[in-house]
Structures are given as C-alpha cells and as structure tokens.
Short mmCIF file of C-alpha atoms in Angstrom, two decimals:
data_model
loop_
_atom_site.label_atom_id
_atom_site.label_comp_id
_atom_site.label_asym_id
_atom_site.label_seq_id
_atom_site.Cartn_x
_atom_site.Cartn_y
_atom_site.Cartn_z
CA UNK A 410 153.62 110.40 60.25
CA UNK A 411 150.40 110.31 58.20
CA UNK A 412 149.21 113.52 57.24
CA UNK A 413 146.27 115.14 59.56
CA UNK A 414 143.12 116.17 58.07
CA UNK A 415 140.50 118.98 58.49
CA UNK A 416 137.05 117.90 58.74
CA UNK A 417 133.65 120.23 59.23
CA UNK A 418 130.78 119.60 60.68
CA UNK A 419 128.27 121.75 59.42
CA UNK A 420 125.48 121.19 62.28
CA UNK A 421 123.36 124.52 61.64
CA UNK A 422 119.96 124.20 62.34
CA UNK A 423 120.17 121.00 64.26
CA UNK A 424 118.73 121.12 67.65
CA UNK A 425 120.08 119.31 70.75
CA UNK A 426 121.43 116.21 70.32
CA UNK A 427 121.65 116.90 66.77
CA UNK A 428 125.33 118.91 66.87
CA UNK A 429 127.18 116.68 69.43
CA UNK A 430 125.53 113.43 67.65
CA UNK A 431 127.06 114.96 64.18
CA UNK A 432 130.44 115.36 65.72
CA UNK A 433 130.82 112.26 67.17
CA UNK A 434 129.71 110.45 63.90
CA UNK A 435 132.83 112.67 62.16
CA UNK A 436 134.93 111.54 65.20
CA UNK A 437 134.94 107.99 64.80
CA UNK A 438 136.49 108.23 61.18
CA UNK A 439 139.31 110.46 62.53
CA UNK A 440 142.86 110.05 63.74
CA UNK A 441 144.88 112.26 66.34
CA UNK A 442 146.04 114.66 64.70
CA UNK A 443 143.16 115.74 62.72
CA UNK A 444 140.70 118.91 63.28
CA UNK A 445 137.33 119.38 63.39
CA UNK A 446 135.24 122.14 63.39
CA UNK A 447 132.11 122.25 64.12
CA UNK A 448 129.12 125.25 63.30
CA UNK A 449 126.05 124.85 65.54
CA UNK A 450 123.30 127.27 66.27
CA UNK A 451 121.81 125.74 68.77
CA UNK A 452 121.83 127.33 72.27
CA UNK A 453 123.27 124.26 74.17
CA UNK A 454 126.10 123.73 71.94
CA UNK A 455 128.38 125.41 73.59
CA UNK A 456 128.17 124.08 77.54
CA UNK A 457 127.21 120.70 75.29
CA UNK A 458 131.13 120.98 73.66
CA UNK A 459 132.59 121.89 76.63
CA UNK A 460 131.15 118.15 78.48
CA UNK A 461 132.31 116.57 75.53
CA UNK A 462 135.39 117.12 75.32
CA UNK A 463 135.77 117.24 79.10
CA UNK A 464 134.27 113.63 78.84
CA UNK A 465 136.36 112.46 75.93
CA UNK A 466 139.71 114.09 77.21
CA UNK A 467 140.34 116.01 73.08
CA UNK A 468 141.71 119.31 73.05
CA UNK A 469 139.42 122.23 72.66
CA UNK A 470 141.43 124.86 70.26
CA UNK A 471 139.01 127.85 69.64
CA UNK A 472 135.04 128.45 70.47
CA UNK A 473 133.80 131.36 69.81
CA UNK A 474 130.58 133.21 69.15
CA UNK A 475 129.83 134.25 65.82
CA UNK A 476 126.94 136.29 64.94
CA UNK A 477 124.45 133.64 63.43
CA UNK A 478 126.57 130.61 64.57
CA UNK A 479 128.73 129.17 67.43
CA UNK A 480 132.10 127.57 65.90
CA UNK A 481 134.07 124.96 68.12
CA UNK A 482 137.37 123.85 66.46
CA UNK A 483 138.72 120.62 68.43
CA UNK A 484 142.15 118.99 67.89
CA UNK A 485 141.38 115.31 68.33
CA UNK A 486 144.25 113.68 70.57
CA UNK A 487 142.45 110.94 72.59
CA UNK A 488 141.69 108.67 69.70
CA UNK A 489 143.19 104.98 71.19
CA UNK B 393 127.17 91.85 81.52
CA UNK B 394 129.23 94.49 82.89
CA UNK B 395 130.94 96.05 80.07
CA UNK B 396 133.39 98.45 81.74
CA UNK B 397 131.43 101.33 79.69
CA UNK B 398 129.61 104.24 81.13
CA UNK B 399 125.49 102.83 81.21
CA UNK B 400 122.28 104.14 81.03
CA UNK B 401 118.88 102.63 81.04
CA UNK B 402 115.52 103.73 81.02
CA UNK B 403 112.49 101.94 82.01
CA UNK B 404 109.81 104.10 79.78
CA UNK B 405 106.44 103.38 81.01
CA UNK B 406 104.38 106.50 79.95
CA UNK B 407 103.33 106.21 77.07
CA UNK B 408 102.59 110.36 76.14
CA UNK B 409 104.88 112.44 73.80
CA UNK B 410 106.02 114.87 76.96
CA UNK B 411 107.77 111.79 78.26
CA UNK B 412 108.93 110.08 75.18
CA UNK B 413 110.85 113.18 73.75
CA UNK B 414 113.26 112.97 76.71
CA UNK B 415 113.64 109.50 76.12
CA UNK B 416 114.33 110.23 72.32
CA UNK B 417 117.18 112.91 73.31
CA UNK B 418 118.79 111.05 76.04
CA UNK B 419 119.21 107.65 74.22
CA UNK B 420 120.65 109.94 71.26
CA UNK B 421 123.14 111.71 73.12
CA UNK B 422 124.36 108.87 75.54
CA UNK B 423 124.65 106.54 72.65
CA UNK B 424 126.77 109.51 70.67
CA UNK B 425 128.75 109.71 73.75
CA UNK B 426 129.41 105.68 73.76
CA UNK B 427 127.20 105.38 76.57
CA UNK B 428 125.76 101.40 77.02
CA UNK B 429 121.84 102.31 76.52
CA UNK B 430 119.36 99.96 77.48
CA UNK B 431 115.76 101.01 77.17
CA UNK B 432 112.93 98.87 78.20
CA UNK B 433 109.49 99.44 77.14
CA UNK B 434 106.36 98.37 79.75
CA UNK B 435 103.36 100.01 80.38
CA UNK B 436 101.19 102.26 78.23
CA UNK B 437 104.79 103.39 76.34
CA UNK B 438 105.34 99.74 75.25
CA UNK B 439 102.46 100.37 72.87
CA UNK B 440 104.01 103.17 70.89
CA UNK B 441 106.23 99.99 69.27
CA UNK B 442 103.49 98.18 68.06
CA UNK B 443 104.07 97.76 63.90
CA UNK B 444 100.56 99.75 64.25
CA UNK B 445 101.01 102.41 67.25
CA UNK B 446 98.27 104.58 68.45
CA UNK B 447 98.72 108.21 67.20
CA UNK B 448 100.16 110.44 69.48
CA UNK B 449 99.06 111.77 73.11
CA UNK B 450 99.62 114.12 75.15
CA UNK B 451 98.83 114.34 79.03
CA UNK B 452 95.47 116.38 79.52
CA UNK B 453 97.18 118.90 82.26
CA UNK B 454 99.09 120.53 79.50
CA UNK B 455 96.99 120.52 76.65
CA UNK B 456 97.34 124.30 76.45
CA UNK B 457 100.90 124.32 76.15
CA UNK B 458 100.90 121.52 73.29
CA UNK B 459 100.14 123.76 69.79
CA UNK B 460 103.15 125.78 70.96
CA UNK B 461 105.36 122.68 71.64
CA UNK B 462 104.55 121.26 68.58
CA UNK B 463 104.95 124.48 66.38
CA UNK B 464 108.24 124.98 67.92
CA UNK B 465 109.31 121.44 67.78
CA UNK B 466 108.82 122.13 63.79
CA UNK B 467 110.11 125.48 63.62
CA UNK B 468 113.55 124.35 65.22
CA UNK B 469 113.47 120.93 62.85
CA UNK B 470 113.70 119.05 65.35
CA UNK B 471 113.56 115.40 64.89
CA UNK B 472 110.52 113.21 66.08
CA UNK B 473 111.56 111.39 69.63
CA UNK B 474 110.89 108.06 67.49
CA UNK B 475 113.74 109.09 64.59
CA UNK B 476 116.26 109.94 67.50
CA UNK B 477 115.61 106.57 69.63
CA UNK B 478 116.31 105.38 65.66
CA UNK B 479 119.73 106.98 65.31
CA UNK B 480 120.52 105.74 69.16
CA UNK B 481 119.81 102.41 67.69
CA UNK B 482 122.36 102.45 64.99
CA UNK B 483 124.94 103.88 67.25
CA UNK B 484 124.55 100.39 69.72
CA UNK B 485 121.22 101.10 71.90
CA UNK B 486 118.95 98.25 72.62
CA UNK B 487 115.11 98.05 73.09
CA UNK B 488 113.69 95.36 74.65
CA UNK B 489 109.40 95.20 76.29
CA UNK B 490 108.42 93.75 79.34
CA UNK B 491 107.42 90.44 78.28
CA UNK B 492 104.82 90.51 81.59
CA UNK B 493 103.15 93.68 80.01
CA UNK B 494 103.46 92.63 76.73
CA UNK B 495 101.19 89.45 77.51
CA UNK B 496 99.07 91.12 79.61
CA UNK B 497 98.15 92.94 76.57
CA UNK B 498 97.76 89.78 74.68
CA UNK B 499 100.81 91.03 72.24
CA UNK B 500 103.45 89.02 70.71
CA UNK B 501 106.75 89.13 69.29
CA UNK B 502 105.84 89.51 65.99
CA UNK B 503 103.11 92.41 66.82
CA UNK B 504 106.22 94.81 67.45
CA UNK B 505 108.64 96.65 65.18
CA UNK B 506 111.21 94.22 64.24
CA UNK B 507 113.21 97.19 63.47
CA UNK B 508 112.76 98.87 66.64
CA UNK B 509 112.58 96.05 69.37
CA UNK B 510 115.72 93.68 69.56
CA UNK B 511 113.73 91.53 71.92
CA UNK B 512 110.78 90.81 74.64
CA UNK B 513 112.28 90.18 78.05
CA UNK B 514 111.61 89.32 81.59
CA UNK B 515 112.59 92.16 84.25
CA UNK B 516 115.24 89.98 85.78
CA UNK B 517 117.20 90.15 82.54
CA UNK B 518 116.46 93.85 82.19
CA UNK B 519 117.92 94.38 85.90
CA UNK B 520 120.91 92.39 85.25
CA UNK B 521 121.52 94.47 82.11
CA UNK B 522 121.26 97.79 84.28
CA UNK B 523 123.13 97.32 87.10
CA UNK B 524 125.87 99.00 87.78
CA UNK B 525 124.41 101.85 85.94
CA UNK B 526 122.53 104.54 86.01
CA UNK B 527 118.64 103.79 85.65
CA UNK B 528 115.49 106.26 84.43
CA UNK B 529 112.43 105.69 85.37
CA UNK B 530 110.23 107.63 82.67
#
C-alpha cells in the first residue's frame, strides 16, 4: 500500500472553467487513495463539482459553504 | 477516427467576442473533462487566428451592454476567450480552418498562428472528425 496524499487546490478567484480546469490538472498526478480539496469562489462551483464527479464516478466527501469560499473535499477512487 | 471518448466540436464562424467567449469556456472545460475537442475555424472567426488578428468586435445590437461585460470580465479575472482556447490546447484540443474560407480570403498556412492552428482542412475531414459527437455551431 503506498501512502495517500492530500493535495489543495486553491482555485479562489478563478471564474468558470477556471476551478474544475485546476482540479482536474491536480487529478491527473493523483492515485486512489489520495484527497483533494478544492476552495472556489465562484458561483458555479458547486453544481460544476457535483457533474464532475458524477461524470468521473470519485467520491464526493464534504462540500460545504463557507463564508467567503465554497470547499469540496473529493476522495479520488476512479483513477484506472 | 472514433476514439471511444466523449466528443465535442464546434464549427465557430462568428467572428465577435459575444460568441468567441463561449467557445473559449467550452473548449476549456470539455478538454478538462477529457472531452475529444475539435474546433474548426471558417468564416469571419477564422480571422481572429491570423499571426496579425483584427482587434476585437462586438455585435452592434449590444453595444450598450459591452463596457459592463468588459468591466466585469476584469473585475472577476477572468481569462481572455483566446488564453482559455490556449489551455484547451495543451490539455489535447485541436484547431483546424476551413481551407475553402481560408482561400477565399487569399490566406495561407503560414499567415496563421502556428501555435494556435494544428492545420487547414477541407470540411469532409472536419465531418469525419465530428461524427459521432456532439457538434456547435457558433
């Protein structure tokens, strides 16, 4: 078992596609296993998470509302 | 040429910023989402790849809306349709112009972007790249 790792994604002040494009660019150099959490601020984010992970079949551990950012914490399990 | 990927390609033929945004965002975000993006360039947009592109324009209808637009595009940082299409590119998207427009217009491989157009083709290769996908007419 290789150890897991915690990445962020610090996507504040990025509009639409910025957050999802930052994510994705983290996802490719991860392994199941690993976390990452994500800080947007823009409005979409959060629908735009949700069809992302729908899409890509990870697991969605924790979104919630802060009160100057959205945080989305994903598990990443789909990695082939 | 069918890949087994999820596909989208536009055909971009306006050639004013209202319509090029969109195209900027959507190439981003299906790329990001390992989408197969094929854009193709004809019309008045194909100029906007020139190595020398006209400055901006924006349709006449909504010139009252556009200082707003524009202030907000800047206020929210958001990038220019041209530096998304960019980042699309390095995540696998491919740009190709008509090659009937382009010589209609009397242009040339070598009058384009070399870093923005992978190549000038006909629209029979363009279809056989889209099919089985979805397909934007912009």
């Amino acid at each position: 078992m290789s150890q897991s790792n915690k990445l962020l994604v610090d996507a504040r002040g990025l509009s639409c596609p910025g957050p999802i494009t930052e994510l994705v660019k983290a996802y490719r150099n991860a392994k199941n296993g690993d976390i990452i959490e994500v800080w947007a601020t823009d409005p979409g984010f959060e629908p735009d998470i949700k069809a992302w992970i729908s899409r890509t079949g990870n697991q969605l551990v924790e979104l919630r509302k802060e009160q100057d950012r959205i945080v989305a914490v994903i598990r990443v399990t789909a990695k082939k | 040429m069918s890949s087994g990927r999820d596909k989208i390609s536009m055909i971009v033929f306006s050639g004013t910023e209202d319509k090029l945004i969109p195209v900027g965002v959507i190439s981003q975000a299906a790329a990001a989402l390992g989408y197969e993006v094929n854009i193709f360039f004809t019309g008045w947009a194909m100029f906007k790849l020139l190595k020398n592109p006209p400055p901006p324009v924006w349709p006449k209808e909504f010139e009252q809306f556009v200082p707003r637009l524009q202030e907000g595009m800047a206020r929210i940082k958001a990038p220019t349709w041209l530096d998304m299409v960019r980042e699309a590119k390095k995540m696998g998207a491919k740009i190709y112009v008509c090659s009937m427009m382009a010589s209609a217009a009397g242009l040339k491989k070598e009058d384009f972007d070399p870093s923005l157009v992978d190549d000038i083709v006909g629209v029979t290769t363009f279809l056989e790249m889209a099919k089985g996908g979805q397909v934007l007419f912009i």
